[in-house]
PDB file of C-alpha atoms in Angstrom:
ATOM      1  CA  MET A   1     -15.940 -16.805 -40.012  1.00  0.00           C
ATOM      2  CA  GLY A   2     -14.941 -13.266 -38.782  1.00  0.00           C
ATOM      3  CA  ARG A   3     -12.847 -12.386 -35.122  1.00  0.00           C
ATOM      4  CA  TYR A   4     -14.311 -11.447 -32.621  1.00  0.00           C
ATOM      5  CA  GLY A   5     -12.631  -8.189 -30.693  1.00  0.00           C
ATOM      6  CA  LEU A   6     -10.893  -8.945 -27.597  1.00  0.00           C
ATOM      7  CA  ILE A   7     -10.647  -7.108 -24.552  1.00  0.00           C
ATOM      8  CA  ASP A   8      -8.813  -7.972 -21.330  1.00  0.00           C
ATOM      9  CA  THR A   9     -10.850  -6.086 -18.340  1.00  0.00           C
ATOM     10  CA  ASP A  10      -8.100  -6.892 -15.266  1.00  0.00           C
ATOM     11  CA  SER A  11      -4.820  -6.092 -16.591  1.00  0.00           C
ATOM     12  CA  HIS A  12      -1.979  -4.463 -13.901  1.00  0.00           C
ATOM     13  CA  VAL A  13       0.662  -2.147 -13.992  1.00  0.00           C
ATOM     14  CA  ILE A  14       4.374  -2.793 -12.941  1.00  0.00           C
ATOM     15  CA  GLU A  15       5.094   0.855 -11.738  1.00  0.00           C
ATOM     16  CA  PRO A  16       8.393   1.868 -12.314  1.00  0.00           C
ATOM     17  CA  ALA A  17      11.028   2.338  -9.295  1.00  0.00           C
ATOM     18  CA  GLY A  18      11.156   6.320  -9.869  1.00  0.00           C
ATOM     19  CA  LEU A  19       7.756   7.326 -10.449  1.00  0.00           C
ATOM     20  CA  TRP A  20       7.454   9.370  -6.860  1.00  0.00           C
ATOM     21  CA  ASP A  21      10.554  11.147  -8.083  1.00  0.00           C
ATOM     22  CA  LYS A  22       9.594  11.928 -11.499  1.00  0.00           C
ATOM     23  CA  TYR A  23       5.903  12.642 -11.193  1.00  0.00           C
ATOM     24  CA  LEU A  24       4.859  13.426  -7.383  1.00  0.00           C
ATOM     25  CA  GLU A  25       4.901  17.222  -6.525  1.00  0.00           C
ATOM     26  CA  PRO A  26       7.754  18.311  -4.805  1.00  0.00           C
ATOM     27  CA  ARG A  27       6.239  19.559  -1.722  1.00  0.00           C
ATOM     28  CA  TYR A  28       4.481  15.818  -1.782  1.00  0.00           C
ATOM     29  CA  ARG A  29       8.152  14.015  -2.313  1.00  0.00           C
ATOM     30  CA  ASP A  30       9.367  13.729   1.571  1.00  0.00           C
ATOM     31  CA  ASP A  31       6.120  12.119   2.249  1.00  0.00           C
ATOM     32  CA  ALA A  32       6.252   9.967  -1.125  1.00  0.00           C
ATOM     33  CA  PRO A  33       5.582   6.282  -0.339  1.00  0.00           C
ATOM     34  CA  ILE A  34       8.334   3.534  -0.703  1.00  0.00           C
ATOM     35  CA  THR A  35       7.111   0.740  -3.491  1.00  0.00           C
ATOM     36  CA  LYS A  36       8.912  -2.290  -4.120  1.00  0.00           C
ATOM     37  CA  VAL A  37       6.899  -4.458  -6.694  1.00  0.00           C
ATOM     38  CA  GLY A  38       8.012  -6.537  -9.236  1.00  0.00           C
ATOM     39  CA  TYR A  39       9.142 -10.174 -10.538  1.00  0.00           C
ATOM     40  CA  LYS A  40      12.559 -12.126  -9.325  1.00  0.00           C
ATOM     41  CA  ARG A  41      13.991 -15.424  -9.096  1.00  0.00           C
ATOM     42  CA  ASP A  42      15.409 -17.236  -5.557  1.00  0.00           C
ATOM     43  CA  GLU A  43      15.618 -20.670  -4.886  1.00  0.00           C
ATOM     44  CA  ARG A  44      12.555 -22.022  -5.278  1.00  0.00           C
ATOM     45  CA  GLY A  45      12.012 -20.022  -8.676  1.00  0.00           C
ATOM     46  CA  PHE A  46      10.149 -17.121 -10.192  1.00  0.00           C
ATOM     47  CA  GLY A  47       8.375 -15.126  -8.061  1.00  0.00           C
ATOM     48  CA  PHE A  48       6.260 -11.994  -7.683  1.00  0.00           C
ATOM     49  CA  TYR A  49       6.474  -9.653  -4.653  1.00  0.00           C
ATOM     50  CA  ASN A  50       4.233  -6.194  -4.118  1.00  0.00           C
ATOM     51  CA  ASP A  51       5.831  -4.099  -0.901  1.00  0.00           C
ATOM     52  CA  VAL A  52       4.060  -0.656  -0.078  1.00  0.00           C
ATOM     53  CA  THR A  53       5.835   1.613   2.668  1.00  0.00           C
ATOM     54  CA  VAL A  54       3.440   4.944   3.207  1.00  0.00           C
ATOM     55  CA  GLY A  55       3.903   6.914   6.933  1.00  0.00           C
ATOM     56  CA  GLY A  56       5.487   3.978   8.319  1.00  0.00           C
ATOM     57  CA  VAL A  57       2.651   1.217   7.510  1.00  0.00           C
ATOM     58  CA  ASP A  58       3.864  -1.534   5.334  1.00  0.00           C
ATOM     59  CA  MET A  59       1.301  -3.535   3.034  1.00  0.00           C
ATOM     60  CA  PRO A  60       0.216  -5.401   1.774  1.00  0.00           C
ATOM     61  CA  VAL A  61      -0.673  -6.685   5.060  1.00  0.00           C
ATOM     62  CA  GLY A  62       0.760 -10.016   5.875  1.00  0.00           C
ATOM     63  CA  PHE A  63       2.618 -10.093   2.209  1.00  0.00           C
ATOM     64  CA  HIS A  64       4.909  -7.369   2.676  1.00  0.00           C
ATOM     65  CA  GLY A  65       8.240  -8.685   2.043  1.00  0.00           C
ATOM     66  CA  HIS A  66       6.897 -11.781   0.836  1.00  0.00           C
ATOM     67  CA  LEU A  67       7.518 -13.761  -2.606  1.00  0.00           C
ATOM     68  CA  SER A  68       4.591 -15.286  -4.405  1.00  0.00           C
ATOM     69  CA  MET A  69       5.557 -17.894  -6.112  1.00  0.00           C
ATOM     70  CA  ALA A  70       2.979 -19.479  -8.693  1.00  0.00           C
ATOM     71  CA  PRO A  71       3.012 -22.385 -11.309  1.00  0.00           C
ATOM     72  CA  GLU A  72       4.806 -21.253 -15.020  1.00  0.00           C
ATOM     73  CA  LEU A  73       4.766 -17.988 -13.621  1.00  0.00           C
ATOM     74  CA  GLY A  74       8.428 -17.425 -15.370  1.00  0.00           C
ATOM     75  CA  GLU A  75       7.541 -19.003 -18.542  1.00  0.00           C
ATOM     76  CA  ARG A  76       4.986 -16.105 -18.780  1.00  0.00           C
ATOM     77  CA  TYR A  77       6.402 -12.898 -17.522  1.00  0.00           C
ATOM     78  CA  GLU A  78      10.069 -13.309 -17.135  1.00  0.00           C
ATOM     79  CA  GLN A  79      11.002 -11.966 -20.454  1.00  0.00           C
ATOM     80  CA  TYR A  80       8.605  -9.046 -19.695  1.00  0.00           C
ATOM     81  CA  ALA A  81      10.009  -8.714 -16.282  1.00  0.00           C
ATOM     82  CA  VAL A  82      13.637  -8.410 -17.364  1.00  0.00           C
ATOM     83  CA  ALA A  83      13.095  -5.308 -19.835  1.00  0.00           C
ATOM     84  CA  GLY A  84      11.204  -3.683 -16.844  1.00  0.00           C
ATOM     85  CA  PHE A  85       7.743  -4.099 -18.150  1.00  0.00           C
ATOM     86  CA  PRO A  86       7.573  -1.493 -20.610  1.00  0.00           C
ATOM     87  CA  ALA A  87       4.187  -0.348 -22.438  1.00  0.00           C
ATOM     88  CA  SER A  88       5.740  -2.476 -25.548  1.00  0.00           C
ATOM     89  CA  SER A  89       6.307  -5.843 -23.635  1.00  0.00           C
ATOM     90  CA  TYR A  90       2.332  -5.778 -23.137  1.00  0.00           C
ATOM     91  CA  LEU A  91       2.048  -4.896 -26.655  1.00  0.00           C
ATOM     92  CA  GLU A  92       3.761  -7.891 -27.125  1.00  0.00           C
ATOM     93  CA  ALA A  93       1.746  -9.902 -24.933  1.00  0.00           C
ATOM     94  CA  MET A  94      -1.284  -8.910 -26.472  1.00  0.00           C
ATOM     95  CA  ASP A  95      -0.426  -9.662 -30.086  1.00  0.00           C
ATOM     96  CA  GLN A  96       0.915 -13.208 -28.851  1.00  0.00           C
ATOM     97  CA  THR A  97      -2.411 -13.877 -27.016  1.00  0.00           C
ATOM     98  CA  GLY A  98      -4.998 -12.073 -29.285  1.00  0.00           C
ATOM     99  CA  ILE A  99      -6.149  -8.998 -27.152  1.00  0.00           C
ATOM    100  CA  ASP A 100      -6.961  -5.867 -28.931  1.00  0.00           C
ATOM    101  CA  TYR A 101      -7.137  -3.879 -26.251  1.00  0.00           C
ATOM    102  CA  MET A 102      -6.290  -4.185 -21.924  1.00  0.00           C
ATOM    103  CA  VAL A 103      -7.527  -1.996 -19.341  1.00  0.00           C
ATOM    104  CA  LEU A 104      -4.774  -1.510 -16.834  1.00  0.00           C
ATOM    105  CA  TYR A 105      -4.900  -1.566 -13.040  1.00  0.00           C
ATOM    106  CA  PRO A 106      -2.061  -0.184 -10.486  1.00  0.00           C
ATOM    107  CA  THR A 107      -0.358  -2.777  -8.850  1.00  0.00           C
ATOM    108  CA  ALA A 108       1.882  -1.324  -5.859  1.00  0.00           C
ATOM    109  CA  CYS A 109      -0.363   1.784  -6.253  1.00  0.00           C
ATOM    110  CA  LEU A 110      -3.315  -0.244  -5.071  1.00  0.00           C
ATOM    111  CA  TYR A 111      -2.036   0.323  -1.801  1.00  0.00           C
ATOM    112  CA  THR A 112      -0.494   3.483  -1.705  1.00  0.00           C
ATOM    113  CA  ASN A 113      -3.795   5.025  -0.294  1.00  0.00           C
ATOM    114  CA  GLN A 114      -4.584   2.681   2.089  1.00  0.00           C
ATOM    115  CA  ALA A 115      -2.634   3.699   5.740  1.00  0.00           C
ATOM    116  CA  PRO A 116      -5.128   6.041   7.097  1.00  0.00           C
ATOM    117  CA  SER A 117      -2.974   8.659   8.714  1.00  0.00           C
ATOM    118  CA  THR A 118      -2.567   9.618   5.038  1.00  0.00           C
ATOM    119  CA  LYS A 119      -4.123  13.032   4.874  1.00  0.00           C
ATOM    120  CA  ALA A 120      -6.458  14.359   2.209  1.00  0.00           C
ATOM    121  CA  ASP A 121      -4.174  16.543   0.304  1.00  0.00           C
ATOM    122  CA  THR A 122      -1.101  14.150   0.818  1.00  0.00           C
ATOM    123  CA  ALA A 123      -2.857  11.346  -0.554  1.00  0.00           C
ATOM    124  CA  ALA A 124      -5.078  13.385  -3.599  1.00  0.00           C
ATOM    125  CA  ALA A 125      -1.431  13.789  -4.773  1.00  0.00           C
ATOM    126  CA  TYR A 126      -0.713  10.360  -4.907  1.00  0.00           C
ATOM    127  CA  ARG A 127      -2.763   9.678  -6.932  1.00  0.00           C
ATOM    128  CA  ARG A 128      -2.375  12.630  -9.460  1.00  0.00           C
ATOM    129  CA  ALA A 129       0.507  11.528  -9.966  1.00  0.00           C
ATOM    130  CA  TYR A 130       0.312   7.829 -10.673  1.00  0.00           C
ATOM    131  CA  ASN A 131      -2.446   9.059 -12.813  1.00  0.00           C
ATOM    132  CA  ASN A 132      -0.305  10.883 -14.460  1.00  0.00           C
ATOM    133  CA  TRP A 133       2.457   8.360 -14.809  1.00  0.00           C
ATOM    134  CA  LEU A 134      -0.177   5.904 -16.460  1.00  0.00           C
ATOM    135  CA  HIS A 135      -1.613   8.741 -18.993  1.00  0.00           C
ATOM    136  CA  ASP A 136       2.417   8.337 -20.360  1.00  0.00           C
ATOM    137  CA  PHE A 137       2.694   4.932 -19.633  1.00  0.00           C
ATOM    138  CA  CYS A 138      -0.633   4.384 -21.669  1.00  0.00           C
ATOM    139  CA  SER A 139       0.361   6.996 -24.431  1.00  0.00           C
ATOM    140  CA  GLU A 140       2.963   4.488 -25.622  1.00  0.00           C
ATOM    141  CA  GLY A 141       0.429   1.955 -26.416  1.00  0.00           C
ATOM    142  CA  ARG A 142      -0.789   3.008 -29.606  1.00  0.00           C
ATOM    143  CA  GLY A 143      -4.483   3.438 -28.695  1.00  0.00           C
ATOM    144  CA  ARG A 144      -4.654  -0.181 -27.069  1.00  0.00           C
ATOM    145  CA  LEU A 145      -3.989   0.242 -23.615  1.00  0.00           C
ATOM    146  CA  ILE A 146      -6.539   1.967 -21.422  1.00  0.00           C
ATOM    147  CA  GLY A 147      -5.474   3.542 -17.916  1.00  0.00           C
ATOM    148  CA  ALA A 148      -7.809   2.677 -14.556  1.00  0.00           C
ATOM    149  CA  GLY A 149      -7.182   5.714 -13.682  1.00  0.00           C
ATOM    150  CA  ALA A 150      -7.044   6.012  -9.458  1.00  0.00           C
ATOM    151  CA  LEU A 151      -8.728   8.058  -7.500  1.00  0.00           C
ATOM    152  CA  ASP A 152      -8.635   8.768  -3.614  1.00  0.00           C
ATOM    153  CA  LEU A 153     -12.263   9.329  -1.587  1.00  0.00           C
ATOM    154  CA  ARG A 154     -10.887  11.384   1.588  1.00  0.00           C
ATOM    155  CA  ASP A 155     -12.268  14.500  -0.085  1.00  0.00           C
ATOM    156  CA  PRO A 156     -14.939  13.912  -2.739  1.00  0.00           C
ATOM    157  CA  ASP A 157     -14.644  17.334  -4.558  1.00  0.00           C
ATOM    158  CA  GLU A 158     -10.982  16.956  -5.105  1.00  0.00           C
ATOM    159  CA  ALA A 159     -11.946  13.143  -6.004  1.00  0.00           C
ATOM    160  CA  ALA A 160     -14.450  14.353  -8.485  1.00  0.00           C
ATOM    161  CA  ARG A 161     -11.982  17.020 -10.091  1.00  0.00           C
ATOM    162  CA  GLU A 162      -9.159  14.357 -10.343  1.00  0.00           C
ATOM    163  CA  ALA A 163     -11.941  11.890 -12.236  1.00  0.00           C
ATOM    164  CA  VAL A 164     -12.855  14.522 -14.401  1.00  0.00           C
ATOM    165  CA  ARG A 165      -9.082  15.383 -15.215  1.00  0.00           C
ATOM    166  CA  SER A 166      -8.142  11.975 -15.696  1.00  0.00           C
ATOM    167  CA  VAL A 167     -10.696  11.038 -18.326  1.00  0.00           C
TER     168      VAL A 167
END
């Protein structure tokens, strides 16, 4: 019997701490989000955190500063977390589970455009920075990692330009 091609359509990247320093346009760096996302071990076990602060607003609301625990989380992800979740860790996990392609969505960057006081041009700059980083990340995936670009809709014309540019 032939093998089916499998696509994971809802995986998430773990954005690196230096994303904004490297990818955000210099004129927006003073307003850069503060993103802390990843996994760590404490006395309860191995957990996930996703803390974002934009314009003085902490997100996600109700979970900022919270370590989420789940059964077997460490068994599944600790080796990749220790490595910093490089593209190669996604490929290794895909090979182990028989996944051919993986569509990647943001994690911390889900929240970077949620502060209502963020100006349209700043929000668009956040998305350009994230999309540029995502492109570089997926380029290391030998065509198997597919980045789902992010858009901000405060300025529909800019969102359309970014959609075309990201593709």
